Short mmCIF file of C-alpha atoms in Angstrom, two decimals:
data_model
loop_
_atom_site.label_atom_id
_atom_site.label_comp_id
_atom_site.label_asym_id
_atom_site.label_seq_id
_atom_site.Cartn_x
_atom_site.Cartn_y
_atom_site.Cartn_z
CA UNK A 1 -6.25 -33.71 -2.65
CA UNK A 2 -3.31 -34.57 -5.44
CA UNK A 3 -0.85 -36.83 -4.02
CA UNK A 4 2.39 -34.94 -4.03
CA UNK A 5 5.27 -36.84 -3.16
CA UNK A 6 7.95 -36.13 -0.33
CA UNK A 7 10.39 -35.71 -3.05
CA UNK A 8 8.59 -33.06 -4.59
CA UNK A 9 8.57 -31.13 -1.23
CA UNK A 10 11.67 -31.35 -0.76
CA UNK A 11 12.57 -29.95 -4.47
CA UNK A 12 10.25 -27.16 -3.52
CA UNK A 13 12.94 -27.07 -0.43
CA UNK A 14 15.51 -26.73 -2.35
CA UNK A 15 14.59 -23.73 -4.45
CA UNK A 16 12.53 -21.72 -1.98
CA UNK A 17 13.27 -22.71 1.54
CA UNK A 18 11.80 -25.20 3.81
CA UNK A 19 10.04 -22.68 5.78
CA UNK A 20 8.15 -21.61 2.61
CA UNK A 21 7.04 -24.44 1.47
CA UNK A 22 3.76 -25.01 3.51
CA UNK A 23 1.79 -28.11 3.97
CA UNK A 24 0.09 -27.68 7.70
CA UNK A 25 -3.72 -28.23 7.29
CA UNK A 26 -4.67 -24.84 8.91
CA UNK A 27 -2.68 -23.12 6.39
CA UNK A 28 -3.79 -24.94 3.47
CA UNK A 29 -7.44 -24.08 4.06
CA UNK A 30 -6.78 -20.38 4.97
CA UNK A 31 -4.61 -19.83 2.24
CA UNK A 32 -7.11 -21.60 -0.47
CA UNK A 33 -9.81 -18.84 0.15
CA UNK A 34 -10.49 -15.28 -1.33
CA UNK A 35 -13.87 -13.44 -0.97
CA UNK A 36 -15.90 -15.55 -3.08
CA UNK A 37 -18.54 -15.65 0.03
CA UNK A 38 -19.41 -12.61 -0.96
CA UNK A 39 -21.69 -14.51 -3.30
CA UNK A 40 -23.94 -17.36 -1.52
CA UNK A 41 -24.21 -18.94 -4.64
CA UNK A 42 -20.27 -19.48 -5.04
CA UNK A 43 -19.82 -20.26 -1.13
CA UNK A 44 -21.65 -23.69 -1.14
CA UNK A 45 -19.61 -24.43 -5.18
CA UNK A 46 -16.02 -23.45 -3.56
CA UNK A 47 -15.73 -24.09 0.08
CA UNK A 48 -14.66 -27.65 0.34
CA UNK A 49 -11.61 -26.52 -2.22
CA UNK A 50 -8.02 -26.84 -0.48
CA UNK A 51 -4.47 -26.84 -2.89
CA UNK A 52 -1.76 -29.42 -1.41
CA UNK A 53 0.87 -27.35 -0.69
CA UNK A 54 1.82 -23.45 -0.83
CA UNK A 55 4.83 -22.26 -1.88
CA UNK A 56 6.59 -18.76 -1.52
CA UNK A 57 9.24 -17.76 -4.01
CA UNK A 58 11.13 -15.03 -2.72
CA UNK A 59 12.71 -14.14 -6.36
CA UNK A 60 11.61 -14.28 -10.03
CA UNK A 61 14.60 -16.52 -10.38
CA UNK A 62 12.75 -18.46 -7.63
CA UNK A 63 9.64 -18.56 -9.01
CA UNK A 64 10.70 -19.77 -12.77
CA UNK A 65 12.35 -22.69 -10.98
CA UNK A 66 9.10 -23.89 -9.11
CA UNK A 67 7.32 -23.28 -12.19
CA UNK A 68 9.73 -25.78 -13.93
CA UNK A 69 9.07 -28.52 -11.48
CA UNK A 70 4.94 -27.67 -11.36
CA UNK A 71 4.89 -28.45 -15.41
CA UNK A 72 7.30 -31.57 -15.23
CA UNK A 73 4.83 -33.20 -12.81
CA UNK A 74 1.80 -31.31 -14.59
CA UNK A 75 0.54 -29.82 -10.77
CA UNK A 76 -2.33 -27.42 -11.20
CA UNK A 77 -1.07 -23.93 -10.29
CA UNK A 78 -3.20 -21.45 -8.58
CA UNK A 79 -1.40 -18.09 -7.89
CA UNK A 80 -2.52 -16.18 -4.94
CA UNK A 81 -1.62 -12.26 -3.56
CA UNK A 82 -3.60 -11.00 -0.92
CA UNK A 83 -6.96 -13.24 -2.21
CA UNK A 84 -9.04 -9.70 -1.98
CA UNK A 85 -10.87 -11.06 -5.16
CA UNK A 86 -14.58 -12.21 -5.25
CA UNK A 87 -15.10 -14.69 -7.77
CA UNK A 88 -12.68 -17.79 -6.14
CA UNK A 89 -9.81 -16.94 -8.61
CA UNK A 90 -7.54 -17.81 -6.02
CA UNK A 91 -9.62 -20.99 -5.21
CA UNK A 92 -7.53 -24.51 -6.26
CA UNK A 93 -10.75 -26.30 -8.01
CA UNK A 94 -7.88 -28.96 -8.93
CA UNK A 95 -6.17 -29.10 -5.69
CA UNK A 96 -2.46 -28.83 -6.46
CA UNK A 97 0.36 -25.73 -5.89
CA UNK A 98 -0.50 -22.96 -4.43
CA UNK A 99 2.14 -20.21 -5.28
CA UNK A 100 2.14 -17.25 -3.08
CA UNK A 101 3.81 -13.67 -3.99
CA UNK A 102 3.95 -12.14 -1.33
CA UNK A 103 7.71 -12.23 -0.82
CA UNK A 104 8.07 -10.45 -4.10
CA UNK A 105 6.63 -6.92 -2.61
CA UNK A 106 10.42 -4.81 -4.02
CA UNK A 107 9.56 -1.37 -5.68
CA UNK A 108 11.64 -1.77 -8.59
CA UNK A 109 11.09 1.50 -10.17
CA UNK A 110 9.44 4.97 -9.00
CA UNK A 111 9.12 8.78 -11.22
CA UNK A 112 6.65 10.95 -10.78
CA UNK A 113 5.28 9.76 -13.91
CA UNK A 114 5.41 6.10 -13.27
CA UNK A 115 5.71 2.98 -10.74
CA UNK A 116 7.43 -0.32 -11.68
CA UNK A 117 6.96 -3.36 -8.80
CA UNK A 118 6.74 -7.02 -7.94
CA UNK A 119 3.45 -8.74 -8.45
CA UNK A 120 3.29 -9.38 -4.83
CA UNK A 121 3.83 -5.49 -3.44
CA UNK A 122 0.79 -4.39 -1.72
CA UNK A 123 -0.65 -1.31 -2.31
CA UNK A 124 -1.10 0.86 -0.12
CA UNK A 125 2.97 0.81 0.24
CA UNK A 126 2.82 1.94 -3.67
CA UNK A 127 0.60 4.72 -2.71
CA UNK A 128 2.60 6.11 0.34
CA UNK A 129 6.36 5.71 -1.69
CA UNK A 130 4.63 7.75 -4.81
CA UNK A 131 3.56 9.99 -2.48
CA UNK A 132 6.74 10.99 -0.91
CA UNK A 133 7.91 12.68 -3.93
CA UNK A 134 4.57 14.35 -4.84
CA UNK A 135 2.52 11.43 -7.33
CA UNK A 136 -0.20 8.72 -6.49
CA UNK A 137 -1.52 5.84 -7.69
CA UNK A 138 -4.23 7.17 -9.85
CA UNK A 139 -6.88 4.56 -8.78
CA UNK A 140 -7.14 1.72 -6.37
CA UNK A 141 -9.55 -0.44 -5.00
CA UNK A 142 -11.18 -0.09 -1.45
CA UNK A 143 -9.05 -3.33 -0.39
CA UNK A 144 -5.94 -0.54 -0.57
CA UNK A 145 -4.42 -1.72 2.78
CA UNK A 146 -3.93 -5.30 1.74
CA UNK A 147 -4.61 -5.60 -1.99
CA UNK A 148 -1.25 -6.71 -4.35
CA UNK A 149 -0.25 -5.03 -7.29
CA UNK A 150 -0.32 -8.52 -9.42
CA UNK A 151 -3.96 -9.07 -7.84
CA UNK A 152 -4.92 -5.97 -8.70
CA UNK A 153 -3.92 -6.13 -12.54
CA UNK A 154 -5.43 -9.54 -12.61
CA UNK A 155 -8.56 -9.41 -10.97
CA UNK A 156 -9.62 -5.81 -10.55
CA UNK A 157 -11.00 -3.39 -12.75
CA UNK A 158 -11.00 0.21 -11.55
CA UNK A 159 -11.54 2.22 -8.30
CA UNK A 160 -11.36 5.14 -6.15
CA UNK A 161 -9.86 7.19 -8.74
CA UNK A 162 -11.67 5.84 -11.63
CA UNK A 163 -13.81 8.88 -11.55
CA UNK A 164 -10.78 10.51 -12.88
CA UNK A 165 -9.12 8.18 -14.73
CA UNK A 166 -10.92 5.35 -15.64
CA UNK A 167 -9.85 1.40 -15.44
CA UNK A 168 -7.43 -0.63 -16.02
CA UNK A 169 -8.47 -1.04 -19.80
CA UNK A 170 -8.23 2.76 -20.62
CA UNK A 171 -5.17 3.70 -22.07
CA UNK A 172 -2.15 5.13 -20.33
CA UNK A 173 -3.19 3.39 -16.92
CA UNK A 174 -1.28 0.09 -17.17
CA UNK A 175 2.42 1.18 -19.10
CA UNK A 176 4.10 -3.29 -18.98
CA UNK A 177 3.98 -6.34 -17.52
CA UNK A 178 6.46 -8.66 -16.99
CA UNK A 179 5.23 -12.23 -17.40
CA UNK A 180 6.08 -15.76 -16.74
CA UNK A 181 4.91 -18.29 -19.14
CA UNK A 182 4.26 -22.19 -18.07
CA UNK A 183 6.62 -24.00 -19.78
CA UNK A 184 8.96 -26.54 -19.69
CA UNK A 185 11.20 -24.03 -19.92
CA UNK A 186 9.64 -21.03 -18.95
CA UNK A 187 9.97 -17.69 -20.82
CA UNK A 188 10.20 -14.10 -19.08
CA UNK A 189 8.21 -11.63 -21.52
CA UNK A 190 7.80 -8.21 -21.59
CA UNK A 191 4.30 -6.96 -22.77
CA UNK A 192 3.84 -3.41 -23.47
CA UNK A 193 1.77 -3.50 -26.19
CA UNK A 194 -1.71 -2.26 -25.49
CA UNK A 195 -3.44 -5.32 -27.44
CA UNK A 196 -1.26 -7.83 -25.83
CA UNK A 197 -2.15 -6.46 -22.30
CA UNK A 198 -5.68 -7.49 -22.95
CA UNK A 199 -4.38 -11.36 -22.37
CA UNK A 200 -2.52 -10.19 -18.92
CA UNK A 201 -5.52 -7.46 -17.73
CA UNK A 202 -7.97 -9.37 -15.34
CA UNK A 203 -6.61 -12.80 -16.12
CA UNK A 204 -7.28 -14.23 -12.90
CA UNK A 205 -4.76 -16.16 -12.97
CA UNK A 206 -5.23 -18.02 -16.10
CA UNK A 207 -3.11 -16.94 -18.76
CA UNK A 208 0.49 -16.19 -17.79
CA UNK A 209 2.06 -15.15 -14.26
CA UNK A 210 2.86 -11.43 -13.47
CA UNK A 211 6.07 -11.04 -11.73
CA UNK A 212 5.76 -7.08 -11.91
CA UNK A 213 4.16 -4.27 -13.54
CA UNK A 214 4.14 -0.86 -14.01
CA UNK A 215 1.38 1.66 -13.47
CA UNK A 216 1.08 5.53 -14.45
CA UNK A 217 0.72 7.96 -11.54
CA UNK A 218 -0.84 11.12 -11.37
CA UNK A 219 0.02 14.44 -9.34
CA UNK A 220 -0.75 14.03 -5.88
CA UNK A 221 -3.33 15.98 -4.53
CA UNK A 222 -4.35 17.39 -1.29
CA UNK A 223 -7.79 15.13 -0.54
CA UNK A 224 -10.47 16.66 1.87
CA UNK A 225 -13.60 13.62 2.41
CA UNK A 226 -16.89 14.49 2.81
CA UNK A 227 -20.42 12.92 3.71
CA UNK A 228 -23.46 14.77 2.56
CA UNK A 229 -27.06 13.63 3.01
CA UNK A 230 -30.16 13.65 0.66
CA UNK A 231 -33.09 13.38 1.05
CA UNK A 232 -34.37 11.21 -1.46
CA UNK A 233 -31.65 8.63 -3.92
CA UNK A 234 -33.08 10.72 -6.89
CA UNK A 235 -31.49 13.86 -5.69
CA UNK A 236 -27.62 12.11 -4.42
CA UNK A 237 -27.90 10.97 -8.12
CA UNK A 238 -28.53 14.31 -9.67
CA UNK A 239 -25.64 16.17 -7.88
CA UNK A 240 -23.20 13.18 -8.39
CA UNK A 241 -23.62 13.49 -12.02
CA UNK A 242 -23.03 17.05 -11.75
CA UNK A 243 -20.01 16.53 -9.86
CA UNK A 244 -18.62 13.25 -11.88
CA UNK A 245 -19.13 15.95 -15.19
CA UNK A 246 -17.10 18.69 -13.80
CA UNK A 247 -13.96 18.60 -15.27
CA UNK A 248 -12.61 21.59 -13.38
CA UNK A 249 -13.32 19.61 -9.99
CA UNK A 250 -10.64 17.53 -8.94
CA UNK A 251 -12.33 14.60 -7.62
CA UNK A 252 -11.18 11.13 -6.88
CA UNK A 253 -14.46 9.59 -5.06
CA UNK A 254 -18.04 10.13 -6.23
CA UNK A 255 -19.96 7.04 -4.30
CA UNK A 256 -24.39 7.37 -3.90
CA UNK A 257 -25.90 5.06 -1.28
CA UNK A 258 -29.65 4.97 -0.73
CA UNK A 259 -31.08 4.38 2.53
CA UNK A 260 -30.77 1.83 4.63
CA UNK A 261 -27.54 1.46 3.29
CA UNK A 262 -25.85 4.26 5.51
CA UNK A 263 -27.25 2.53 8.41
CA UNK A 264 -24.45 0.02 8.13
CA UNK A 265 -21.86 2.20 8.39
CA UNK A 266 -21.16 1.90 11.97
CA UNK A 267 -18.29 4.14 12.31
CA UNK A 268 -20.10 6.83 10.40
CA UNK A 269 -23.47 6.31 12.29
CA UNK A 270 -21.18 7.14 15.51
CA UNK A 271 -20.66 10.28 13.87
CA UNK A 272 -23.80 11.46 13.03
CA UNK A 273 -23.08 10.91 9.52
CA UNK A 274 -25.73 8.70 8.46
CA UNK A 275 -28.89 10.74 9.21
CA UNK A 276 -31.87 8.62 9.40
CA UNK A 277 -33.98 7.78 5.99
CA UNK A 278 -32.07 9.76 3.86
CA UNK A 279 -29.66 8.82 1.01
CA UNK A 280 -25.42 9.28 1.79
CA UNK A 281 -22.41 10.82 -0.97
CA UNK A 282 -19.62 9.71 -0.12
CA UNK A 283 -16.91 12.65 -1.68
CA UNK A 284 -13.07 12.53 -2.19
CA UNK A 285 -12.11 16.38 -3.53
CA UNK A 286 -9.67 19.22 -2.98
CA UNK A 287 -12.23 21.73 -2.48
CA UNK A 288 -13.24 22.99 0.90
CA UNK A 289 -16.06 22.80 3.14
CA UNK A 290 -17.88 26.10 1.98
CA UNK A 291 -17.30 24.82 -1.53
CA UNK A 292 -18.78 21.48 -0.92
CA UNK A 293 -21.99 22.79 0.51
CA UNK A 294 -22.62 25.06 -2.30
CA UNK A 295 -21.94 21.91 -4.97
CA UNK A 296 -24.64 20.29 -3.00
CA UNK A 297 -27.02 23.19 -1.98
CA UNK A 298 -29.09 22.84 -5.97
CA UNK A 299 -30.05 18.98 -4.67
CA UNK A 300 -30.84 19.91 -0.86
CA UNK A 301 -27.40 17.76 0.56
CA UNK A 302 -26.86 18.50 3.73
CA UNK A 303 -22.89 18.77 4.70
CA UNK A 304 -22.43 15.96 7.99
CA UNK A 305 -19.10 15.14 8.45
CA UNK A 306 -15.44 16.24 6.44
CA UNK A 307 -11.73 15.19 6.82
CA UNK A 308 -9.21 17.45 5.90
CA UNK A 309 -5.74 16.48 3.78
CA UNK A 310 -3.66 16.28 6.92
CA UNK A 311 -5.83 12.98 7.91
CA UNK A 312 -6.14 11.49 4.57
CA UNK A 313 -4.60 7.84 4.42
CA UNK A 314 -2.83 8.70 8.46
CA UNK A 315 -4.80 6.06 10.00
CA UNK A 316 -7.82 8.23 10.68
CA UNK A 317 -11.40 7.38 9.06
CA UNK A 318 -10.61 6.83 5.50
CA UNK A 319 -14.27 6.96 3.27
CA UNK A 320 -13.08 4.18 0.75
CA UNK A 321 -13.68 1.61 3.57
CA UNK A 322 -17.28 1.70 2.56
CA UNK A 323 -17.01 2.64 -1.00
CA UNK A 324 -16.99 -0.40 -3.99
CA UNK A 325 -17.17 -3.52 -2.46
CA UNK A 326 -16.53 -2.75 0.63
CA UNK A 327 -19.86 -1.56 1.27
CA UNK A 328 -21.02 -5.46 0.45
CA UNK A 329 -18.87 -6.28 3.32
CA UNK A 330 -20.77 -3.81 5.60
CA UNK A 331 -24.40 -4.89 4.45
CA UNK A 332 -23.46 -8.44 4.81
CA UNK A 333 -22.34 -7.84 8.15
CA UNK A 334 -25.07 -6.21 8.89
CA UNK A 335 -27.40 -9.25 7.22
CA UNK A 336 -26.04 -11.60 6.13
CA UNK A 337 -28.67 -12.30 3.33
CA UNK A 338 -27.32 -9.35 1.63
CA UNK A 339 -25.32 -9.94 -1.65
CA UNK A 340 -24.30 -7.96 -4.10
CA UNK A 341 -24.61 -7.33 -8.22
CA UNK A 342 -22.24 -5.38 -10.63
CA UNK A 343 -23.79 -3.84 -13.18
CA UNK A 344 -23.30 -0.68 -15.53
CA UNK A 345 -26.13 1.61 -16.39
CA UNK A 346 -26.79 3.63 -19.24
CA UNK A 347 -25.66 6.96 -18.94
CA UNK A 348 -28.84 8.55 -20.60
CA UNK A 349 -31.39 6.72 -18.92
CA UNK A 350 -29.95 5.14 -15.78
CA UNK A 351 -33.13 7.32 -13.63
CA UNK A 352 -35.77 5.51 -16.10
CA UNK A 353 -33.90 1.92 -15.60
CA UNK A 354 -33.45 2.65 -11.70
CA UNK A 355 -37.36 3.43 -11.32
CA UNK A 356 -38.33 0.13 -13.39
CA UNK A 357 -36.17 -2.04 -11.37
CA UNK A 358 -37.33 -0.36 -8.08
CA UNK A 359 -41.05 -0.58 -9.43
CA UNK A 360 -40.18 -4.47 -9.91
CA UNK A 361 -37.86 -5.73 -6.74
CA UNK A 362 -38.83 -3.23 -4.48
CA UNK A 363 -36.33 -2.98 -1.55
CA UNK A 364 -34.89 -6.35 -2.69
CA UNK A 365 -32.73 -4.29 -4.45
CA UNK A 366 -30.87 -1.31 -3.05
CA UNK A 367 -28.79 1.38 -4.94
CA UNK A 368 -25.06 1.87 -4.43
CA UNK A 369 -23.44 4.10 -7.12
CA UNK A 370 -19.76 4.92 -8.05
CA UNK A 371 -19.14 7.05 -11.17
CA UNK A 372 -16.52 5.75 -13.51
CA UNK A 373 -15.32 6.78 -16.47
CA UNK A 374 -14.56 3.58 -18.81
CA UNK A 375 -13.36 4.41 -22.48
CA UNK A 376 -13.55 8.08 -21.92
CA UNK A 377 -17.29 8.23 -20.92
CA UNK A 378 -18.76 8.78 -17.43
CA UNK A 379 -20.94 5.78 -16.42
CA UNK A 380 -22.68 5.37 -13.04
CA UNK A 381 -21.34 1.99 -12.20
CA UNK A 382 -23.02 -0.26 -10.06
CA UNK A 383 -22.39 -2.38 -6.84
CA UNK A 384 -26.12 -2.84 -5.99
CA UNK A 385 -27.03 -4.83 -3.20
CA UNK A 386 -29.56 -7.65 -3.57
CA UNK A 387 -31.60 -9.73 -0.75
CA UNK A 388 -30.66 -13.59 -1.54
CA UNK A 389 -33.52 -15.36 -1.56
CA UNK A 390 -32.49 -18.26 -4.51
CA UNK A 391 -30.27 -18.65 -7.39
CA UNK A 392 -32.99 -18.64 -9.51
CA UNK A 393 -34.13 -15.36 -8.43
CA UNK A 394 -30.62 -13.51 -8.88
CA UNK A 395 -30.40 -15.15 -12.43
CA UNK A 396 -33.81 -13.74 -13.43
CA UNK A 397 -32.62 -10.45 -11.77
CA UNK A 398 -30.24 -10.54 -13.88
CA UNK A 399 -31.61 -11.34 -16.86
CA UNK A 400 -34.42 -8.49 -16.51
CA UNK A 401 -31.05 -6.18 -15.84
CA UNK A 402 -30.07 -6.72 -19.06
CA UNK A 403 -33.46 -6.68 -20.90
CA UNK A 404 -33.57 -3.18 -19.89
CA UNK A 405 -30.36 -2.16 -20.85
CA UNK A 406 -28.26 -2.84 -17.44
CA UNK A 407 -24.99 -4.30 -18.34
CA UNK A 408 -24.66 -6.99 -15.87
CA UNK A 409 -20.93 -8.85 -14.98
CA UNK A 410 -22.25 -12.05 -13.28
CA UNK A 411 -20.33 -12.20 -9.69
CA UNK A 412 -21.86 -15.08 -8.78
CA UNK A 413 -20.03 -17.51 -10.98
CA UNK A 414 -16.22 -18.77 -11.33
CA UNK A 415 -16.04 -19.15 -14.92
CA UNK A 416 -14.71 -16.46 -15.98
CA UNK A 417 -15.80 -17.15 -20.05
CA UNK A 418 -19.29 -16.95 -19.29
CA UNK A 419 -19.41 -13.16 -20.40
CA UNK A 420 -17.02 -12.66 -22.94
CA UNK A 421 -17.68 -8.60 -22.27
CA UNK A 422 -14.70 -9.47 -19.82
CA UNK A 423 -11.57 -10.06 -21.64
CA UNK A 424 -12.96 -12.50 -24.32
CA UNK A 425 -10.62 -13.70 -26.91
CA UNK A 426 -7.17 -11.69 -25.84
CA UNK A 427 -7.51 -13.70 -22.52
CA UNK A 428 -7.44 -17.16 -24.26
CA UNK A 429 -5.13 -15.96 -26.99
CA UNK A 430 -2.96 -15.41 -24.21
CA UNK A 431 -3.85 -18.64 -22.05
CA UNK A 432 -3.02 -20.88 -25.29
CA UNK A 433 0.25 -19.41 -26.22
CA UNK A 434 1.65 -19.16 -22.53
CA UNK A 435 -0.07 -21.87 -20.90
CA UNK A 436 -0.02 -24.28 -23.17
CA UNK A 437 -0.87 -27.42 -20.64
CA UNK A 438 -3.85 -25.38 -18.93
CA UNK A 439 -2.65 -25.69 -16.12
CA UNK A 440 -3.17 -22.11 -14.46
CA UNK A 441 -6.37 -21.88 -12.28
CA UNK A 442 -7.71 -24.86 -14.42
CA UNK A 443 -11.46 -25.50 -13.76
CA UNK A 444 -12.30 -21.66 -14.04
CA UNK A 445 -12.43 -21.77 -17.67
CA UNK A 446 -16.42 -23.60 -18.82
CA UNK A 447 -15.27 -24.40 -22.31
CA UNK A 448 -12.20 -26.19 -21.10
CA UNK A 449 -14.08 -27.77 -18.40
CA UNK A 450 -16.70 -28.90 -20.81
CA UNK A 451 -14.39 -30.00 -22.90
CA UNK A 452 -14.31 -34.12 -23.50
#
């Protein structure tokens, strides 16, 4: 813990309120955690980290003051939405200010084409207002109920909807960012340019502060869900890439589960939608149900359970709560020796790679598919699920990943420069000219931390 005087606090006070400036122990632990227990390698590494005091600006104008008085006393700053992330990006390493954004949740600006908002405005809200005047968001992440807008941008990647449309990388999908720089006198930039978004694009945190953003929407459509069984992984795979290929299909979920995996879906089991030994699709589309079962009939999927557009996102079952991570969440609650890798397969020989790695771990390792289109190809991304046994052994998973052309992006580590595949140089272009002090997440970056 830094040692951060009353005087400080009371500065804090001043700018934000007393009641949001936060210091109770209880508060300080819960509110220095995200998901990084998704990875037992991380958990051990990140849970004894605790910032000294949160703070909630309720305004940007808020928010550049508390910056001011983090640099003068050089405090570590750790920014923190709704900590849905799984790599401790919203873990204080360094102890020091927490800043919170929730309060800044205002929906600035809203077309049909477009959505401007606060860093701190959560998602789902986005997805509901662009929906009352016929657009949506065209991707989120399964964390849609809680999930911010800045945490997305900073930490996430693509979605349900990235079948569609891709990530946040592709082009047209992120439109600006506002950003706060950490300074003694902090600047308020505007980035639009596509190059320049590379340094505010998963950031986590380290290179400037979001205080809002604008995403492209897309038409809003009328989304039927469906769950259709197979009887062997091969054959889910097979129709999903004939569905993720259609173009005439309007599609904004494409997920493949092999078996046991549907077995810890409990709210579909109670359904009768997880049919013993046989692989699940999970399907978001505007087609019907006679439609559906003739997409499926070729592979031998069997149609078990459908939603119509009248229940979609109106509290009833909602298929994205165990699609992309959140079917981790289910296997680790399930066992919790489960974990998890991300990895991208080749396109053209993802069935060859799939049967080597079977043929190797066996049912250490079990399939869970989303397609995604990234750059304007289709790739069957991965969220594969991995029995923990040691470090050592996810590492040489890993490695053998990539030796057979599996792109790996390591979740099991908080240094987000490991890979440069992530953001690379933009990121640290960015961190140098608008953090100059490093002192944004510091600790997450290895060649800082390394440094003498």
């Amino acid at each position: 813990m830094m040692a951060i005087s009353d005087a400080i606090l009371r500065e804090f006070a001043v700018v934000v309120g007393t009641e949001h400036v936060i210091t109770d122990t209880a508060q300080l632990d819960n509110n220095s955690r995200d998901c990084y227990w998704y990875s037992p390698v991380l958990k051990p590494q990140l849970d004894e980290k605790v910032g000294d005091v949160i703070v909630r600006p309720g305004t940007v104008t808020e928010l550049i003051e508390v910056i001011k008085i983090a640099f003068r006393e050089q405090l570590p700053i750790t920014m923190r939405g709704a900590a849905t992330g799984n790599y401790g990006q919203s873990v204080p390493l360094q102890g020091g200010l927490v800043i919170s954004t929730k309060r800044l949740d205002r929906i600035l600006e809203l077309t049909t084409d477009a959505i401007r908002v606060e860093t701190g405005t959560v998602l789902i809200a986005m997805e509901k207002a662009a929906r009352k005047i016929g657009a949506e968001l065209r991707f989120y992440p399964s964390t849609l109920m809680t999930a911010t807008a800045g945490g997305f941008l900073a930490g996430g990647s693509g979605g349900v909807g990235s079948v569609t449309w891709g990530t946040l990388w592709d082009p047209g999908n992120v439109l600006g960012a506002t950003v706060v720089t950490v300074e003694a006198e902090p600047r308020l930039l505007t980035v639009t340019d596509p190059e320049e978004l590379k340094g505010v694009i998963h950031n986590c945190g380290l290179s400037g502060i979001i205080t809002d953003l604008t995403l492209a929407l897309a038409p809003a459509k009328p989304w039927s869900q469906y769950v259709v069984s197979f009887a062997k992984f091969e054959d889910a795979l097979r129709c999903g890439q004939a569905l993720a290929h259609d173009d005439a299909l309007d599609k904004r979920l494409v997920t493949l589960l092999e078996w046991p995996i549907p077995s810890f879906f409990r709210q579909l089991v109670r359904v009768d939608a997880s049919p013993e030994g046989r692989a699940q699709m999970l399907l978001m589309l505007t087609v019907g149900q006679e439609e559906v079962q003739r997409l499926v009939n070729p592979y031998g999927g069997i149609l078990h359970w459908s939603s119509g557009p009248e229940e979609y996102l109106n509290g009833a079952l909602l298929l994205s709560d165990f699609s992309w991570n959140h079917t981790t969440l289910w296997a680790m609650r399930a066992d919790k020796r489960w974990t998890y890798l991300q990895d991208q397969f080749d396109p053209d020989r993802v069935f060859d790679q799939l049967k080597l790695r079977k043929a190797r771990y066996g049912d250490d390792v079990l399939e869970h598919i989303e397609f995604m289109k990234f750059q304007g190809r289709m790739y069957p991304q991965g969220l594969s699920l991995v029995r923990f046994h040691s470090k050592e052994q996810l590492w040489e998973l890993m490695a053998y990943c990539e030796e057979i052309g599996i792109w790996n992006a390591n979740p099991h580590t908080h240094f987000l420069d490991e890979d440069v595949r992530w953001n690379g140089q933009p990121l640290l272009d960015a961190k140098a000219e608008w953090d100059p002090a490093s002192l944004l997440n510091p600790g997450h970056l290895k060649r800082l931390s390394e440094a003498p």
